[in-house]
Every structure is written in structure tokens, then in C-alpha cells.
């Protein structure tokens, strides 16, 4: 089912919020309302709409100042923005258009025309989006670029499986890789590039290149510490003026097949979900690291543990725990862990997750890429 377009309507008039909001919802939009720019900025910290429709004359920060605030934030500056206002002064309109505003609509415009303008704009965005996906998918195939492996290698004593569902068919976003250095060391990678909706997902290929190179270089120098490798990856990204502006999470696990010990370091990622068969309990393993490139040091830590036969470990991205609600995006790791726990502790846990519809149900709710890597210790 296609995702309903989201509109953020900003106006200090309760009547405008009610009338325009009701008209938008009647046309199939999800309309989020804010009484002023400050309230809108607070809402945007948790969600990104398809379009912002804002008044100009408001208490506190006016419409121009609100737009300028958005343009100063990388995550917000590319959100399509329209003014809906009774101010029709020519100078104001010129000033508004200079802020990359896509339209300036008089409040006296019939509501049907306002809705038509919004529909036409979002349809053109959708068509460009589909065209871009086709071109980028063709380019990725021609260059043999991939952000998710076709299959995972066999590792003595362990079973590794993964499941991935892309967001709106983009050829990137979450990225997954399994790097087998030799019969002893295997590195498992799961990352999530932020801002995929506006194209930052394309940097997933660049991130993977850095990570693959750092892993192989460190191992060739005798360094298999996930913390050390993460620090090297972070340092390169921090000093790269292009990639450093795109935020990304990263979970990095090293499996030592000889000692059967695992090492884990995370950068701004979700906790690992670790099911201990002997205790019949699902625990979380959390990292302290910051998102890649945010800080020169990163604050990374390293967790060492040994999986016993029947133990299971899951790495996930936030597409599996985020969903759209009338109040905006809701993140709920607790509900996800409660739902998934009943599948764990069995020899066929991963196949059951895939085949009984649980993961497909999550995909139907998705507002982002969904990825899960499943590791099980064999007998």
C-alpha cells in the first residue's frame, strides 16, 4: 500500500489549521499541525514531512525566519517548502522565493486550487524519484556496486543469515557486508546512512569502500580489534569534507572461528539482541560510540563475548522499530524485542521469522530501510 504523503502545516490561526488540515486529510494526506515556527522545529526533530506549508506572519519567529532556520540544518534544508499567507506584497514574495521556496500561495486562493498545487508538485517529485531510481539502479549494476551481499559465506561453527528490504526501491541506504579474511577471521558489517529520503543514501557505497579497505588494512598489520578498526574508519570519514557531512551508523562484529570469540564495536547503532539459550533470555548489548564522523575520537568501546551452542545474535537497523503514527514517527525497540522473542531459541528461528510473515509485516509498516543480520552458534 503506498505511503500517505505527509504535510506539516504551520500557522498561528486555529481556523486555518482546522480548515486546511481537514481539506488535506480529506484528499489522503497525513497533516501534522504546528501553531508556530518553534513548535514546527520541535516536531521536525522526530520526523521529516514530504512538504511544509507555512504562514508568514506568526508570533515568535516569522515565516522567513522559520525558513532560514530550516536552511541552516542539513536534514531540513531540502524539505520542499511553500508559503501559504495573506501577505501578497511583491517585495515579500521576492524575498520568499530567494529562500528556495517552491511556491507562494495567497490564503484567498480556493482550497481546491491549493490542494491541486500540492498534488501537482508531489506528483512531479514522485516521477523524478522513480526516474532517478531507474537510472541509479542501472548505474549500480553496470559498475557492479552493491550495498547488500547476494549470499553470506560459510563460517565454521556459525550460521549467518540476513534479511533486507529497501526503502522505496532505492539501491542503497542500509548497507550489509560479510568479509572473510581467512578461515579464522570474519567481519560482519551493518550500517545505516541517514537522510536517504533526499539522496544521502547514495553514500552507502562510499562508506562500504572505506570500511572494506580499513578492515583489510588493519588485519594485514595484525590488528583485528573492532574498536581499533572503527577508530580508523571514523578518522578517515571525519577528515573527508564530503562524506563527513552525511551521518551514518555502523555495527562491526569480528568472529574468530578458532577461539569462537566475538568482538563487537558500534557507532551510533541500535543495541545487539543476544539470546542466551541456557538462560532462555534475550539481552541487549549496547555500544557507546557516536555516529561516524561526528567526533574525531568517536568514544568507541569494544565488547568481547563467546556464543555457546544454540545462542543467537541479531543486528538490526531502525527501519524495523520505526513506524508512522498519526502523531508522527514512533520508535519502539521494546515492542520489537517482545514480538521477536517468541521466535528465538529454535534451530530454524531465522527461517520461521522469514516464512511466517513477521518480517514482511514489518516491511509493510516501513518508513525506512529494514535490515536484520542473524547469527547462530551451531552445536
C-alpha positions as MATLAB code, in Angstrom:
seq = 'XXXXXXXXXXXXXXXXXXXXXXXXXXXXXXXXXXXXXXXXXXXXXXXXXXXXXXXXXXXXXXXXXXXXXXXXXXXXXXXXXXXXXXXXXXXXXXXXXXXXXXXXXXXXXXXXXXXXXXXXXXXXXXXXXXXXXXXXXXXXXXXXXXXXXXXXXXXXXXXXXXXXXXXXXXXXXXXXXXXXXXXXXXXXXXXXXXXXXXXXXXXXXXXXXXXXXXXXXXXXXXXXXXXXXXXXXXXXXXXXXXXXXXXXXXXXXXXXXXXXXXXXXXXXXXXXXXXXXXXXXXXXXXXXXXXXXXXXXXXXXXXXXXXXXXXXXXXXXXXXXXXXXXXXXXXXXXXXXXXXXXXXXXXXXXXXXXXXXXXXXXXXXXXXXXXXXXXXXXX';
ca = [
       0.000    0.000    0.000;
       1.533    3.391   -0.999;
       2.633    5.569    1.880;
       0.392    8.577    2.505;
       2.211   11.876    1.846;
       2.889   13.896    4.987;
       2.298   17.649    5.168;
       3.492   19.875    8.016;
       1.061   22.808    8.252;
       2.369   25.776   10.260;
       0.003   28.637   11.130;
      -0.947   30.593   14.252;
      -4.622   30.615   13.230;
      -6.625   27.695   14.705;
      -9.224   28.215   11.952;
      -6.641   27.862    9.163;
      -5.161   24.767   10.809;
      -8.630   23.242   11.085;
      -9.938   24.122    7.607;
      -6.775   23.481    5.580;
      -5.877   20.472    7.699;
      -9.276   18.895    7.167;
      -9.089   19.541    3.401;
      -5.643   17.930    3.189;
      -6.729   14.885    5.189;
      -9.834   14.507    3.005;
      -7.510   14.287   -0.017;
      -5.493   11.477    1.576;
      -2.632   13.461    3.139;
      -1.379   12.979    6.687;
      -1.465   16.531    8.061;
       0.648   17.468   11.081;
      -0.135   20.870   12.584;
       2.053   23.398   14.380;
       0.936   26.755   15.819;
       4.277   28.493   15.204;
       7.816   28.018   13.913;
       9.222   26.918   17.269;
       6.621   24.166   17.577;
       7.305   23.067   13.986;
      11.077   22.853   14.603;
      10.463   20.715   17.688;
       8.243   18.344   15.664;
      10.844   18.072   12.896;
      13.362   16.589   15.329;
      11.371   13.357   15.176;
      10.109   13.213   11.590;
      10.561   14.557    8.061;
       7.431   15.507    6.063;
       7.065   15.472    2.286;
       6.169   19.168    2.274;
       5.987   22.132    4.667;
       3.142   24.625    4.182;
       3.764   27.689    6.354;
       2.252   31.061    7.131;
       4.496   34.154    7.031;
       3.059   36.356    9.820;
       3.367   34.390   13.088;
       4.275   35.268   16.679;
       7.835   34.490   17.722;
       9.830   33.641   14.613;
       8.016   34.631   11.423;
       7.813   32.522    8.277;
      11.056   33.868    6.779;
      12.969   33.211    9.994;
      11.461   29.735   10.207;
      12.574   29.008    6.642;
      16.070   30.357    7.374;
      16.274   28.098   10.436;
      15.431   25.095    8.256;
      18.045   26.004    5.660;
      20.735   26.056    8.361;
      20.110   22.371    9.217;
      21.325   19.782    6.650;
      18.483   17.364    7.474;
      15.823   20.074    6.968;
      17.069   22.370    4.214;
      15.886   20.179    1.331;
      12.333   19.658    2.583;
      10.017   21.246   -0.044;
       8.572   24.463    1.384;
       5.547   26.588    0.391;
       4.282   29.815    1.899;
       0.511   29.998    2.442;
      -0.122   33.571    3.569;
      -2.277   36.667    3.245;
       0.842   38.810    2.728;
       0.988   39.406   -1.024;
       3.448   42.302   -1.065;
       5.754   41.953   -4.096;
       8.950   42.502   -2.069;
       7.930   39.843    0.430;
       7.265   37.390   -2.359;
      10.685   38.027   -3.953;
      12.360   37.604   -0.560;
      10.494   34.345   -0.011;
      11.412   32.893   -3.377;
      15.082   33.719   -2.703;
      14.930   31.194    0.158;
      14.362   28.312   -2.287;
      10.620   28.359   -1.601;
       8.783   26.414   -4.307;
       5.574   28.481   -4.214;
       3.893   31.452   -2.565;
       0.137   30.875   -2.220;
      -2.377   33.557   -1.278;
      -4.721   32.452    1.518;
      -7.636   33.735   -0.563;
      -6.875   31.032   -3.148;
      -9.719   28.472   -3.213;
      -8.808   25.409   -1.196;
      -9.333   23.151   -4.210;
      -6.581   25.074   -6.072;
      -4.241   24.833   -3.059;
      -4.734   21.071   -2.957;
      -4.210   20.872   -6.721;
      -0.893   22.763   -6.463;
       0.312   20.431   -3.728;
      -0.740   17.316   -5.643;
       0.931   18.502   -8.835;
       4.172   19.252   -7.037;
       4.309   15.944   -5.144;
       3.444   14.026   -8.332;
       6.356   15.673  -10.134;
       8.631   14.765   -7.203;
       7.409   11.157   -7.377;
       8.053   10.965  -11.132;
      11.573   12.365  -10.743;
      12.119    9.961   -7.859;
      11.136    6.950   -9.981;
      13.298    8.156  -12.878;
      16.277    8.609  -10.546;
      15.844    5.126   -9.088;
      15.850    3.578  -12.553;
      18.993    5.466  -13.580;
      20.888    4.776  -10.366;
      19.927    1.113  -10.327;
      21.226    0.761  -13.890;
      24.448    2.580  -12.994;
      24.979    0.459   -9.867;
      24.527   -2.734  -11.874;
      26.879   -1.539  -14.628;
      29.585   -0.646  -12.092;
      28.988   -3.815  -10.057;
      28.208   -1.725   -6.978;
      26.199   -3.324   -4.212;
      25.317   -2.463   -0.631;
      23.871   -5.865    0.307;
      25.646   -9.168   -0.496;
      23.991  -11.786   -2.653;
      24.871  -14.512   -0.162;
      26.863  -14.970    3.035;
      29.970  -17.175    3.344;
      30.064  -20.306    5.450;
      31.844  -19.959    8.787;
      32.901  -22.985   10.820;
      30.654  -23.308   13.867;
      28.326  -20.458   12.938;
      25.278  -19.859   10.767;
      24.857  -16.357    9.339;
      21.734  -15.157    7.544;
      20.406  -11.732    6.665;
      17.161  -10.099    5.557;
      16.883   -6.703    3.867;
      14.037   -4.618    2.461;
      14.981   -1.361    0.752;
      13.071    1.886    1.175;
      11.026    2.749   -1.924;
      13.329    0.532   -4.021;
      16.414    2.726   -3.609;
      19.577    0.730   -4.447;
      21.275    1.805   -1.198;
      20.532    3.037    2.328;
      21.278    0.316    4.819;
      24.462   -1.482    3.896;
      25.500   -5.019    4.770;
      28.719   -6.899    4.165;
      30.463  -10.045    5.355;
      34.235  -10.049    4.862;
      36.029  -13.366    5.276;
      39.727  -12.625    5.693;
      40.759  -16.274    6.050;
      39.492  -19.456    7.718;
      39.828  -17.780   11.108;
      38.593  -14.165   10.892;
      35.267  -12.969    9.506;
      33.935   -9.410    9.843;
      30.215   -8.638    9.723;
      29.107   -5.105    8.853;
      25.722   -3.405    9.208;
      25.286    0.328    8.648;
      22.546    2.881    8.053;
      23.154    6.136    6.168;
      20.871    8.909    7.417;
      18.792   11.132    5.153;
      18.132    8.574    2.411;
      14.907   10.332    1.501;
      16.892   13.205   -0.022;
      19.695   11.200   -1.620;
      22.294   10.798    1.140;
      21.729    7.021    0.909;
      23.956    7.018   -2.196;
      26.942    7.499    0.119;
      26.436    3.927    1.385;
      28.722    2.768   -1.434;
      31.414    5.194   -0.279;
      31.096    4.116    3.331;
      31.416    0.458    2.352;
      34.588    1.208    0.397;
      36.163    2.889    3.415;
      35.126    0.069    5.725;
      36.341   -2.757    3.482;
      39.692   -1.033    2.990;
      40.116   -0.324    6.722;
      39.290   -3.905    7.726;
      41.748   -5.452    5.272;
      44.490   -2.924    6.046;
      44.225   -3.424    9.818;
      44.190   -7.211    9.568;
      47.232   -7.143    7.269;
      49.028   -5.222   10.040;
      47.988   -7.810   12.634;
      45.206   -5.690   14.191;
      41.845   -7.464   14.484;
      40.350   -5.245   17.203;
      36.937   -3.939   16.142;
      37.491   -0.833   18.282;
      40.767   -0.056   16.540;
      39.278   -0.659   13.099;
      36.271    1.529   13.917;
      38.571    4.346   15.042;
      40.452    4.190   11.741;
      37.205    4.222    9.730;
      35.925    7.158   11.785;
      39.165    9.106   11.374;
      39.080    8.824    7.583;
      35.411    9.858    7.421;
      35.919   12.705    9.914;
      38.596   14.249    7.702;
      36.686   13.734    4.441;
      34.872   17.041    3.739;
      32.148   15.346    1.657;
      31.326   12.113    3.471;
      31.673   13.700    6.942;
      28.513   15.731    6.286;
      26.461   12.540    5.858;
      25.674   10.791    9.136;
      25.841    7.010    9.392;
      25.604    4.270   11.979;
      27.835    1.206   11.907;
      27.806   -2.137   13.729;
      31.039   -4.103   13.354;
      31.443   -7.695   14.553;
      34.506   -9.900   14.235;
      34.129  -13.675   14.562;
      37.255  -15.634   15.483;
      36.397  -19.165   14.343;
      39.476  -20.570   16.108;
      38.748  -19.222   19.607;
      34.988  -18.925   18.930;
      35.167  -15.443   20.451;
      33.254  -12.456   19.065;
      34.259   -8.812   19.215;
      31.730   -6.001   18.715;
      32.023   -2.217   18.347;
      29.197    0.136   17.383;
      28.900    3.700   16.108;
      25.536    5.291   16.897;
      23.803    1.976   16.250;
      20.984    0.075   17.904;
      21.874   -2.498   20.578;
      22.637   -6.058   19.512;
      19.932   -8.514   20.584;
      21.565  -11.553   22.196;
      19.545  -14.653   23.014;
      21.213  -16.971   25.547;
      19.777  -20.454   25.132;
      20.979  -21.722   28.532;
      19.183  -18.882   30.337;
      16.332  -18.680   27.801;
      16.710  -14.918   27.907;
      17.040  -12.078   25.398;
      19.518   -9.346   26.383;
      20.798   -6.201   24.733;
      24.434   -5.359   24.096;
      24.794   -1.588   23.707;
      27.725    0.376   22.326;
      28.903    3.817   23.400;
      30.241    5.016   20.039;
      28.959    8.117   18.272;
      27.766    8.276   14.652;
      30.608    8.007   12.142;
      32.446   11.273   11.510;
      30.675   13.279   14.231;
      33.702   13.420   16.529;
      37.411   12.908   15.896;
      37.650   10.347   18.712;
      34.187    8.777   18.461;
      34.140    7.383   22.010;
      34.135    3.772   20.782;
      34.219    0.750   23.081;
      34.633   -2.976   22.454;
      32.598   -5.923   23.718;
      34.123   -9.420   23.796;
      31.923  -12.463   24.313;
      31.631  -16.139   23.447;
      28.484  -17.650   21.987;
      27.504  -21.130   23.165;
      25.673  -23.738   21.033;
      22.117  -22.573   20.386;
      22.862  -18.925   21.229;
      21.585  -16.361   18.719;
      22.638  -12.799   17.942;
      20.775  -10.183   15.897;
      21.916   -6.896   14.388;
      19.111   -4.582   13.230;
      18.579   -1.109   11.761;
      15.897    1.313   12.901;
      13.612    0.592    9.951;
      12.431   -2.433   11.940;
      11.461   -0.444   15.032;
      10.176    2.808   13.485;
       6.638    3.209   12.233;
       4.319    6.002   11.188;
       1.556    7.066   13.587;
      -0.933    9.968   13.444;
       1.388   11.798   15.859;
       4.476   11.197   13.697;
       7.288    8.675   13.745;
       7.348    6.286   16.696;
      10.467    4.339   17.677;
       9.797    1.283   19.813;
      12.615   -1.203   20.409;
      10.819   -2.704   23.419;
       7.821   -3.848   21.374;
      10.070   -5.285   18.671;
      12.083   -7.342   21.151;
       8.904   -8.601   22.810;
       7.476   -9.669   19.453;
      10.639  -11.343   18.180;
      11.469  -13.180   21.409;
       8.873  -15.896   20.794;
      10.725  -16.973   17.625;
      14.097  -17.451   19.282;
      15.826  -20.490   20.748;
      14.907  -22.840   17.893;
      17.154  -24.332   15.246;
      15.026  -22.789   12.485;
      14.401  -19.386   14.116;
      15.540  -17.331   11.143;
      13.522  -19.276    8.571;
      10.462  -19.039   10.794;
      10.919  -15.273   11.064;
      11.018  -15.047    7.281;
       8.312  -17.524    6.383;
       5.536  -16.845    8.874;
       5.175  -13.213    7.838;
       6.729  -11.421   10.837;
       9.412   -9.638    8.811;
       7.039   -8.962    5.937;
       4.622   -7.317    8.369;
       7.438   -5.027    9.496;
       8.245   -4.235    5.868;
       4.630   -3.233    5.232;
       4.923   -0.644    8.019;
       8.342    0.609    6.950;
       9.277    4.267    6.612;
      12.959    3.452    6.130;
      15.208    0.595    5.040;
      14.760   -2.591    7.093;
      17.722   -4.877    7.778;
      18.414   -7.788   10.098;
      21.524   -9.951   10.386;
      21.036  -13.232   12.258;
      23.988  -15.149   13.765;
      23.553  -18.536   15.410;
      26.150  -20.711   17.119;
      25.888  -24.282   15.910;
      26.440  -27.360   18.052;
];
